[in-house]
Short mmCIF file of C-alpha atoms in Angstrom, two decimals:
data_model
loop_
_atom_site.label_atom_id
_atom_site.label_comp_id
_atom_site.label_asym_id
_atom_site.label_seq_id
_atom_site.Cartn_x
_atom_site.Cartn_y
_atom_site.Cartn_z
CA MET A 238 0.00 0.00 0.00
CA LYS A 239 2.77 2.39 0.97
CA TYR A 240 4.53 1.39 -2.18
CA GLY A 241 1.42 2.07 -4.23
CA ILE A 242 1.07 5.62 -2.94
CA GLY A 243 4.72 6.22 -3.67
CA LEU A 244 4.27 5.07 -7.27
CA GLY A 245 1.17 7.16 -7.72
CA LEU A 246 2.97 10.22 -6.41
CA ALA A 247 5.94 9.56 -8.65
CA ALA A 248 3.64 9.18 -11.65
CA ALA A 249 1.84 12.43 -10.83
CA LEU A 250 5.14 14.27 -10.43
CA THR A 251 6.39 12.93 -13.73
CA ALA A 252 3.18 13.96 -15.46
CA SER A 253 3.39 17.50 -14.13
CA VAL A 254 7.02 17.76 -15.17
CA VAL A 255 6.19 16.55 -18.67
CA SER A 256 3.29 18.99 -19.07
CA ALA A 257 5.45 21.91 -17.89
CA GLU A 258 8.18 21.03 -20.37
CA ALA A 259 6.93 23.00 -23.36
CA VAL A 260 8.80 22.98 -26.66
CA LYS A 261 10.84 26.18 -26.68
CA PRO A 262 10.00 28.69 -29.46
CA THR A 263 13.52 28.28 -30.87
CA ALA A 264 13.18 24.46 -30.94
CA VAL A 265 9.89 24.16 -32.83
CA VAL A 266 10.04 21.89 -35.88
CA PHE A 267 7.96 23.00 -38.86
CA GLU A 268 7.12 20.64 -41.73
CA ASP A 269 5.62 22.50 -44.69
CA GLY A 270 4.55 25.19 -42.24
CA ALA A 271 2.80 22.69 -39.92
CA ILE A 272 3.71 21.54 -36.40
CA ALA A 273 2.85 17.87 -35.94
CA SER A 274 2.61 17.57 -32.18
CA SER A 275 1.46 19.61 -29.20
CA LEU A 276 3.77 22.41 -28.06
CA SER A 277 2.77 22.05 -24.41
CA GLY A 278 2.05 18.34 -24.05
CA THR A 279 -1.31 19.21 -22.52
CA PRO A 280 -4.53 19.17 -24.56
CA GLY A 281 -5.79 22.62 -25.52
CA ASP A 282 -8.77 24.22 -23.80
CA ALA A 283 -11.12 25.47 -26.52
CA ALA A 284 -13.04 27.69 -24.11
CA ASN A 285 -9.86 29.53 -23.12
CA GLY A 286 -8.90 29.62 -26.79
CA ALA A 287 -12.13 31.49 -27.53
CA ILE A 288 -11.21 34.06 -24.86
CA LEU A 289 -7.72 34.50 -26.35
CA MET A 290 -9.30 35.14 -29.76
CA ASN A 291 -10.60 38.40 -28.28
CA LYS A 292 -8.11 39.36 -25.62
CA GLY A 293 -4.51 39.99 -24.70
CA SER A 294 -1.73 39.05 -27.04
CA GLY A 295 -4.02 36.78 -29.06
CA ASN A 296 -6.60 39.32 -30.17
CA CYS A 297 -7.14 37.25 -33.35
CA ILE A 298 -10.42 38.98 -34.21
CA ALA A 299 -8.58 42.29 -34.56
CA CYS A 300 -7.76 40.99 -38.05
CA HIS A 301 -10.06 37.98 -38.60
CA SER A 302 -13.84 37.71 -38.44
CA VAL A 303 -15.34 34.67 -36.68
CA GLU A 304 -19.09 34.03 -36.90
CA ALA A 305 -18.97 31.85 -33.78
CA LEU A 306 -17.80 34.91 -31.80
CA SER A 307 -20.34 37.31 -33.30
CA ASP A 308 -21.42 38.48 -29.84
CA LEU A 309 -18.07 40.32 -29.66
CA PRO A 310 -17.79 43.66 -31.50
CA PHE A 311 -15.29 44.86 -34.10
CA HIS A 312 -13.98 41.89 -36.06
CA GLY A 313 -11.23 42.87 -38.47
CA GLU A 314 -10.75 42.33 -42.21
CA VAL A 315 -6.97 42.23 -42.57
CA GLY A 316 -6.85 38.43 -42.59
CA PRO A 317 -9.32 35.93 -44.06
CA PRO A 318 -12.51 35.03 -42.11
CA LEU A 319 -11.92 31.98 -39.92
CA ASP A 320 -15.35 30.40 -40.39
CA GLY A 321 -14.78 26.84 -41.59
CA VAL A 322 -11.03 27.17 -41.09
CA ALA A 323 -10.88 23.58 -39.77
CA ASP A 324 -12.33 22.33 -43.08
CA ARG A 325 -9.40 23.94 -44.88
CA TRP A 326 -6.55 23.08 -42.50
CA ASN A 327 -5.84 20.19 -40.17
CA GLU A 328 -4.76 20.60 -36.56
CA ALA A 329 -1.02 20.44 -37.29
CA GLU A 330 -1.35 23.07 -40.00
CA LEU A 331 -3.43 25.35 -37.75
CA ARG A 332 -0.82 24.98 -34.99
CA GLY A 333 1.91 25.96 -37.43
CA ILE A 334 -0.02 28.98 -38.72
CA VAL A 335 -0.80 30.29 -35.23
CA ALA A 336 2.75 29.72 -34.01
CA ASP A 337 4.49 31.31 -37.01
CA ALA A 338 2.36 31.93 -40.09
CA LYS A 339 5.40 33.10 -42.05
CA MET A 340 6.49 29.45 -42.28
CA MET A 341 3.33 28.67 -44.26
CA PHE A 342 2.79 32.00 -46.08
CA ASP A 343 6.00 33.74 -46.97
CA GLY A 344 5.78 37.46 -46.23
CA THR A 345 2.35 37.33 -44.59
CA VAL A 346 1.32 40.34 -42.49
CA MET A 347 0.31 37.99 -39.65
CA PRO A 348 2.48 38.29 -36.52
CA SER A 349 4.34 35.20 -35.29
CA PHE A 350 2.83 34.22 -31.94
CA TYR A 351 5.42 31.65 -30.86
CA LYS A 352 8.68 33.27 -31.83
CA THR A 353 11.32 35.00 -29.72
CA ASN A 354 14.13 36.10 -32.01
CA GLY A 355 14.92 37.81 -35.29
CA PHE A 356 13.02 41.03 -34.52
CA ILE A 357 14.03 44.54 -35.62
CA ARG A 358 14.07 47.11 -32.78
CA LEU A 359 12.26 44.81 -30.38
CA GLY A 360 10.39 46.86 -27.79
CA ASP A 361 9.34 46.31 -24.18
CA ALA A 362 5.70 45.38 -24.91
CA TYR A 363 3.76 48.53 -25.90
CA THR A 364 5.92 51.07 -24.05
CA GLY A 365 7.88 52.19 -27.11
CA LYS A 366 11.08 51.55 -25.13
CA ALA A 367 13.77 49.02 -26.00
CA HIS A 368 13.27 45.46 -24.77
CA GLY A 369 16.53 45.21 -22.87
CA ASP A 370 18.51 42.10 -22.02
CA GLY A 371 15.78 40.02 -20.38
CA GLU A 372 14.45 36.82 -21.87
CA VAL A 373 12.04 37.46 -24.74
CA GLN A 374 8.62 35.95 -24.18
CA PRO A 375 6.55 34.82 -27.16
CA LEU A 376 3.21 36.60 -27.71
CA LEU A 377 1.40 33.44 -26.61
CA THR A 378 2.65 30.63 -24.36
CA ALA A 379 2.82 27.06 -25.64
CA GLN A 380 -0.39 26.25 -23.78
CA GLU A 381 -2.14 29.34 -25.14
CA ILE A 382 -1.20 28.27 -28.68
CA GLU A 383 -2.74 24.87 -27.95
CA ASP A 384 -5.87 26.54 -26.54
CA VAL A 385 -6.33 28.71 -29.62
CA VAL A 386 -5.78 25.69 -31.89
CA ALA A 387 -8.33 23.72 -29.84
CA PHE A 388 -10.85 26.48 -30.54
CA LEU A 389 -9.97 26.77 -34.22
CA VAL A 390 -10.48 23.04 -34.89
CA THR A 391 -14.13 23.52 -33.84
CA LEU A 392 -14.71 26.00 -36.69
CA LYS A 393 -16.25 23.69 -39.31
CA PHE A 394 -19.08 24.31 -41.75
CA GLU A 395 -20.13 20.66 -41.66
CA MET B 47 -2.26 21.69 -50.08
CA ASN B 48 -0.41 23.91 -52.53
CA LEU B 49 -3.62 25.68 -53.45
CA LYS B 50 -4.63 26.60 -49.94
CA PRO B 51 -2.46 29.70 -49.53
CA TRP B 52 -3.96 31.06 -52.72
CA ILE B 53 -7.45 30.61 -51.35
CA ALA B 54 -6.45 32.71 -48.37
CA VAL B 55 -4.94 35.37 -50.63
CA ALA B 56 -8.10 35.50 -52.74
CA VAL B 57 -10.26 36.03 -49.67
CA ILE B 58 -8.02 38.86 -48.45
CA GLY B 59 -8.24 40.45 -51.87
CA MET B 60 -12.03 40.30 -51.89
CA ALA B 61 -12.23 41.79 -48.41
CA GLY B 62 -10.16 44.72 -49.69
CA VAL B 63 -12.63 45.39 -52.48
CA ALA B 64 -15.72 44.97 -50.34
CA ILE B 65 -15.05 47.95 -48.10
CA ALA B 66 -12.82 50.90 -48.91
CA GLN B 67 -12.76 54.68 -48.90
CA ASP B 68 -16.13 56.37 -49.37
CA ASN B 69 -17.24 58.64 -52.23
CA SER B 70 -17.75 61.83 -50.24
CA THR B 71 -16.47 65.17 -51.52
CA LEU B 72 -14.62 67.45 -49.13
CA SER B 73 -15.64 71.06 -49.47
CA ILE B 74 -14.64 73.76 -46.97
CA ASP B 75 -16.19 77.22 -47.30
CA GLY B 76 -17.19 76.49 -50.90
CA GLU B 77 -13.73 75.30 -51.91
CA THR B 78 -13.52 71.70 -53.13
CA PHE B 79 -10.49 69.66 -52.10
CA VAL B 80 -8.68 66.97 -54.05
CA THR B 81 -8.99 63.92 -51.75
CA GLU B 82 -8.33 61.35 -54.50
CA THR B 83 -5.90 61.48 -57.38
CA ASP B 84 -3.43 59.42 -59.39
CA ALA B 85 -0.53 58.23 -57.28
CA PRO B 86 2.79 60.02 -57.88
CA ALA B 87 5.04 58.20 -60.34
CA HIS B 88 7.43 56.97 -57.64
CA LEU B 89 4.74 54.85 -55.95
CA GLU B 90 5.12 51.26 -57.09
CA ASN B 91 2.24 49.47 -55.39
CA VAL B 92 -0.58 52.00 -55.31
CA SER B 93 -2.33 53.55 -58.31
CA THR B 94 -4.66 56.00 -56.57
CA ILE B 95 -4.00 58.03 -53.42
CA TYR B 96 -6.75 59.06 -51.01
CA SER B 97 -6.90 61.53 -48.16
CA GLY B 98 -7.47 60.01 -44.74
CA TRP B 99 -10.68 62.10 -44.62
CA ARG B 100 -12.26 59.60 -47.04
CA PHE B 101 -11.87 56.77 -44.51
CA ARG B 102 -13.53 58.53 -41.59
CA THR B 103 -17.12 58.35 -40.39
CA PRO B 104 -19.62 60.97 -41.63
CA GLU B 105 -19.64 62.47 -38.12
CA THR B 106 -15.87 62.96 -38.10
CA GLN B 107 -15.86 64.17 -41.71
CA ALA B 108 -18.48 66.82 -40.87
CA LEU B 109 -16.20 68.43 -38.28
CA GLN B 110 -13.76 69.41 -41.02
CA VAL B 111 -16.15 70.97 -43.57
CA ASP B 112 -16.86 74.08 -41.51
CA ASP B 113 -14.08 76.00 -39.78
CA PHE B 114 -16.46 76.98 -36.98
CA ASP B 115 -16.96 73.29 -36.18
CA ASN B 116 -13.30 72.35 -36.62
CA PRO B 117 -11.88 71.99 -33.09
CA ALA B 118 -8.35 72.51 -34.44
CA MET B 119 -9.14 76.16 -35.19
CA ILE B 120 -8.97 77.04 -31.49
CA PHE B 121 -5.32 76.05 -31.61
CA VAL B 122 -4.75 77.96 -34.84
CA ASP B 123 -6.06 81.06 -33.03
CA GLN B 124 -3.54 80.40 -30.28
CA GLY B 125 -0.92 80.16 -33.04
CA ILE B 126 -1.85 83.68 -34.20
CA ASP B 127 -1.38 84.97 -30.66
CA LEU B 128 1.99 83.24 -30.46
CA PHE B 129 2.97 84.68 -33.84
CA ASN B 130 2.50 88.16 -32.43
CA ALA B 131 3.94 87.49 -28.96
CA VAL B 132 7.38 88.89 -28.14
CA ASP B 133 9.65 86.19 -26.70
CA GLY B 134 13.38 85.79 -26.07
CA THR B 135 16.38 88.04 -25.48
CA GLU B 136 16.04 90.03 -28.72
CA GLY B 137 12.61 91.44 -27.87
CA LYS B 138 11.07 90.11 -31.06
CA SER B 139 8.00 88.21 -32.16
CA CYS B 140 7.57 86.28 -35.41
CA ALA B 141 5.64 89.30 -36.67
CA SER B 142 8.64 91.60 -36.09
CA CYS B 143 10.32 90.15 -39.18
CA HIS B 144 7.38 88.54 -40.97
CA THR B 145 5.50 91.77 -41.33
CA ASP B 146 2.97 90.40 -43.82
CA GLY B 147 1.76 87.97 -41.16
CA PRO B 148 1.40 84.20 -41.40
CA GLU B 149 0.05 84.65 -44.95
CA GLU B 150 3.68 85.16 -45.97
CA PHE B 151 4.07 81.39 -45.67
CA ALA B 152 1.46 80.43 -48.27
CA GLY B 153 2.88 77.49 -50.23
CA LEU B 154 5.66 76.63 -47.78
CA HIS B 155 3.93 73.60 -46.26
CA ALA B 156 3.49 72.03 -49.72
CA LYS B 157 7.28 71.88 -50.13
CA MET B 158 8.14 70.54 -46.65
CA PRO B 159 10.24 68.69 -45.60
CA LYS B 160 13.07 70.05 -47.72
CA VAL B 161 16.86 70.06 -47.74
CA VAL B 162 18.59 73.27 -46.59
CA ASP B 163 22.39 73.42 -46.65
CA GLY B 164 22.65 69.66 -46.89
CA LYS B 165 20.32 68.99 -43.95
CA LEU B 166 16.78 67.70 -44.13
CA VAL B 167 14.54 70.14 -42.28
CA VAL B 168 10.88 69.94 -41.34
CA MET B 169 8.59 72.76 -40.22
CA GLU B 170 9.38 72.29 -36.53
CA ASP B 171 13.09 72.77 -37.32
CA LEU B 172 12.44 76.03 -39.16
CA ILE B 173 10.35 77.38 -36.29
CA ASN B 174 12.83 76.46 -33.57
CA THR B 175 15.84 77.66 -35.55
CA HIS B 176 14.25 81.08 -35.95
CA ARG B 177 13.17 81.17 -32.31
CA GLN B 178 16.69 80.44 -31.11
CA ASP B 179 18.84 82.26 -33.68
CA VAL B 180 16.70 85.32 -34.40
CA MET B 181 14.55 85.80 -31.30
CA GLY B 182 16.93 84.43 -28.68
CA ALA B 183 14.02 82.35 -27.38
CA GLU B 184 13.90 78.84 -25.96
CA PRO B 185 13.11 76.12 -28.49
CA TRP B 186 9.65 74.61 -28.25
CA LYS B 187 9.08 70.94 -27.47
CA TRP B 188 8.39 69.00 -30.68
CA SER B 189 4.84 67.91 -29.98
CA GLY B 190 4.05 70.66 -27.48
CA ALA B 191 0.89 72.74 -27.84
CA ASP B 192 2.80 75.94 -28.79
CA MET B 193 4.85 74.22 -31.48
CA GLN B 194 1.95 72.37 -33.09
CA ALA B 195 -0.27 75.46 -32.98
CA MET B 196 2.40 77.30 -34.96
CA VAL B 197 2.94 74.40 -37.39
CA ALA B 198 -0.84 74.29 -37.95
CA LEU B 199 -1.05 78.07 -38.46
CA ILE B 200 1.71 77.99 -41.07
CA GLY B 201 0.24 74.86 -42.69
CA LEU B 202 -3.21 76.47 -42.93
CA GLN B 203 -1.75 79.13 -45.24
CA SER B 204 -1.25 76.37 -47.83
CA ARG B 205 -4.62 74.71 -47.36
CA GLY B 206 -6.08 73.70 -50.71
CA MET B 207 -2.70 73.61 -52.44
CA PRO B 208 -1.40 70.23 -53.63
CA MET B 209 1.42 68.54 -51.73
CA ASP B 210 4.57 68.87 -53.83
CA VAL B 211 7.70 67.82 -51.97
CA ALA B 212 10.95 67.28 -53.87
CA ILE B 213 12.41 63.77 -53.74
CA ASP B 214 15.34 64.16 -56.14
CA GLY B 215 18.66 66.01 -55.98
CA ASP B 216 19.76 66.78 -52.43
CA ALA B 217 16.61 65.14 -51.08
CA ALA B 218 17.23 61.75 -52.72
CA PRO B 219 19.34 60.08 -50.01
CA PHE B 220 16.95 61.22 -47.25
CA TRP B 221 13.99 60.01 -49.29
CA GLU B 222 15.62 56.61 -49.83
CA LYS B 223 16.24 56.29 -46.10
CA GLY B 224 12.62 57.19 -45.36
CA LYS B 225 11.41 54.66 -47.89
CA GLU B 226 13.50 51.94 -46.26
CA ILE B 227 11.98 52.76 -42.87
CA TYR B 228 8.47 52.71 -44.38
CA TYR B 229 8.94 49.15 -45.61
CA THR B 230 10.78 47.77 -42.55
CA ARG B 231 8.80 45.38 -40.35
CA TYR B 232 9.50 46.59 -36.81
CA GLY B 233 8.88 45.10 -33.38
CA GLN B 234 7.57 41.83 -32.06
CA LEU B 235 4.50 42.13 -34.30
CA GLU B 236 6.82 42.63 -37.30
CA LEU B 237 4.67 45.27 -38.95
CA SER B 238 5.80 47.92 -41.42
CA CYS B 239 3.93 51.10 -42.34
CA SER B 240 3.17 49.42 -45.68
CA ASN B 241 1.60 46.32 -44.09
CA CYS B 242 -1.34 48.40 -42.88
CA HIS B 243 -1.38 51.54 -45.01
CA GLU B 244 -0.43 50.11 -48.40
CA ASN B 245 -1.53 46.44 -48.27
CA ASN B 246 -4.65 46.93 -46.14
CA TYR B 247 -6.06 50.44 -46.49
CA GLY B 248 -9.85 50.25 -46.58
CA ASN B 249 -9.89 47.22 -44.27
CA MET B 250 -10.93 47.25 -40.65
CA ILE B 251 -8.34 46.36 -38.00
CA ARG B 252 -10.43 45.86 -34.89
CA ALA B 253 -12.49 49.12 -34.69
CA ASP B 254 -10.10 51.14 -36.86
CA HIS B 255 -10.71 51.75 -40.55
CA LEU B 256 -7.23 51.67 -42.06
CA SER B 257 -6.38 54.64 -44.30
CA GLN B 258 -3.37 55.14 -46.56
CA GLY B 259 -1.67 56.98 -43.70
CA GLN B 260 -1.38 60.21 -45.68
CA ILE B 261 -0.10 63.24 -43.74
CA ASN B 262 -1.48 66.08 -45.88
CA GLY B 263 -3.84 67.05 -43.02
CA PHE B 264 -1.22 67.28 -40.25
CA PRO B 265 -0.99 68.60 -37.65
CA THR B 266 -4.41 67.05 -37.23
CA TYR B 267 -6.94 67.35 -34.44
CA ARG B 268 -7.34 63.81 -33.17
CA LEU B 269 -10.63 63.29 -31.32
CA LYS B 270 -9.10 60.42 -29.33
CA GLN B 271 -6.48 62.78 -27.85
CA ALA B 272 -8.48 66.04 -28.04
CA LYS B 273 -5.53 68.10 -29.30
CA LEU B 274 -3.34 68.78 -32.31
CA ILE B 275 -1.15 65.79 -33.09
CA SER B 276 2.23 66.15 -34.80
CA ARG B 277 3.36 63.90 -37.61
CA HIS B 278 6.19 62.47 -35.53
CA ASN B 279 3.87 61.77 -32.61
CA ARG B 280 1.67 59.69 -34.91
CA PHE B 281 4.69 57.86 -36.34
CA ARG B 282 5.82 57.10 -32.79
CA GLY B 283 2.39 55.78 -31.83
CA CYS B 284 2.25 53.44 -34.80
CA ILE B 285 5.73 52.02 -34.26
CA ARG B 286 5.11 51.63 -30.52
CA ASP B 287 2.00 49.61 -31.37
CA THR B 288 4.14 47.08 -33.24
CA ARG B 289 5.80 46.33 -29.87
CA ALA B 290 8.97 48.03 -31.11
CA GLU B 291 11.45 50.51 -29.72
CA THR B 292 10.33 53.70 -31.44
CA PHE B 293 12.44 56.48 -32.88
CA ALA B 294 12.37 59.85 -31.13
CA GLU B 295 10.30 62.79 -32.29
CA GLY B 296 12.62 65.06 -34.24
CA SER B 297 15.06 62.22 -34.97
CA GLU B 298 16.81 61.94 -38.32
CA GLU B 299 14.87 58.71 -38.91
CA PHE B 300 11.48 60.37 -38.45
CA LYS B 301 12.46 63.38 -40.57
CA ALA B 302 13.41 61.01 -43.39
CA LEU B 303 10.19 59.06 -42.90
CA GLU B 304 8.24 62.32 -42.95
CA LEU B 305 9.78 63.26 -46.29
CA TYR B 306 8.97 59.86 -47.76
CA VAL B 307 5.39 59.76 -46.42
CA ALA B 308 4.80 63.38 -47.51
CA SER B 309 5.94 62.41 -51.01
CA ARG B 310 3.34 59.64 -51.11
CA ALA B 311 0.72 62.42 -50.85
CA ASN B 312 2.14 64.51 -53.72
CA GLY B 313 -0.97 65.65 -55.61
CA LEU B 314 -3.41 65.58 -52.68
CA ASP B 315 -4.58 68.96 -51.41
CA ILE B 316 -3.29 70.11 -48.04
CA GLU B 317 -6.06 69.92 -45.41
CA THR B 318 -4.14 71.23 -42.42
CA PRO B 319 -5.54 71.31 -39.81
CA ALA B 320 -7.62 68.18 -40.47
CA VAL B 321 -9.88 66.34 -38.01
CA ARG B 322 -9.48 62.62 -37.50
CA GLN B 323 -10.86 59.94 -35.18
#
């Protein structure tokens, strides 16, 4: 019995370590613009993904319209509408596009949400000041990418 | 798989056609303004240029068609007072030398920025140089109320004249530098001026209707900030919003960018002081 608890605890610890071990932005492997497996190791939360579509560093609807989020005002027109996006792209492709759309569409206007280097005059968020020497955080965390992707795969016409 | 990117591109293209600048005509005190014309020859990716006025709501547009409704005119009046106010060690005002009044500067705005003695100068430079060298007065802060009131007063003297800045000769290297800045994708969002104002004018980005980013109405009264906004202040705001380290107001970079952006409006009538959202 004692032994059993110990095993269970060990298993739980291992699981939490695995889920915390996200793929670093600089270590992401793209294949034809797609990312085959989860960046966080934890399944995405579509409900949180829907929130990120409207808020914070996601703010996807600033540029894309989404019928499923029509209760929110001011959907943009810079990018294509996302209705039925899961009919056009599979999960790996959507993950790749959200993480770094430039890998799929060369020269696209879309910002790269899981990227931390290669910027010109990188600022400290929206202050207008230089970023400084600290570690650069991607616009979305690995788990937030997974959450957004989990929401996007629900956008089907069928 | 190979076709999919093209589907996306086609949809973006259609969105651009679906909503764009409106067809309104800007007329102030019976004078009709050119708010749409053929792009200057140097523009490679745009065939027609439009004033930012054409992208604004009818309510915002209306504020500019009557000078009594234009909130910027309060600041122009302050500019007239400043023009006549003695300041500095020499006991002079602007009017001491410019005896014909601000009207003396009709046409100047259309040619600014310009190169003087090998240096690119913008209106704020001219004003501060004269304040310091002729009046013995303290220079004004770039985007301060005094400075922008004076820039607006001088700009108003050219209202209705087409923008006509020189981009060749001495101006060429500054113009090339400004063009490079215009097309550079700055900050963590990796956005250039062109990404929004050349590739996506007419489209909505969140609640903003993207214009071509023309500066023929600057300094402009911005409702959001309830005061006159300088060109460099607007440049700074845009670059900051790309999560980038901005350039400073009055920097060589922004002067070069101002020349390049002004040249993209060559042919549009000056609207200074315009009213925007």
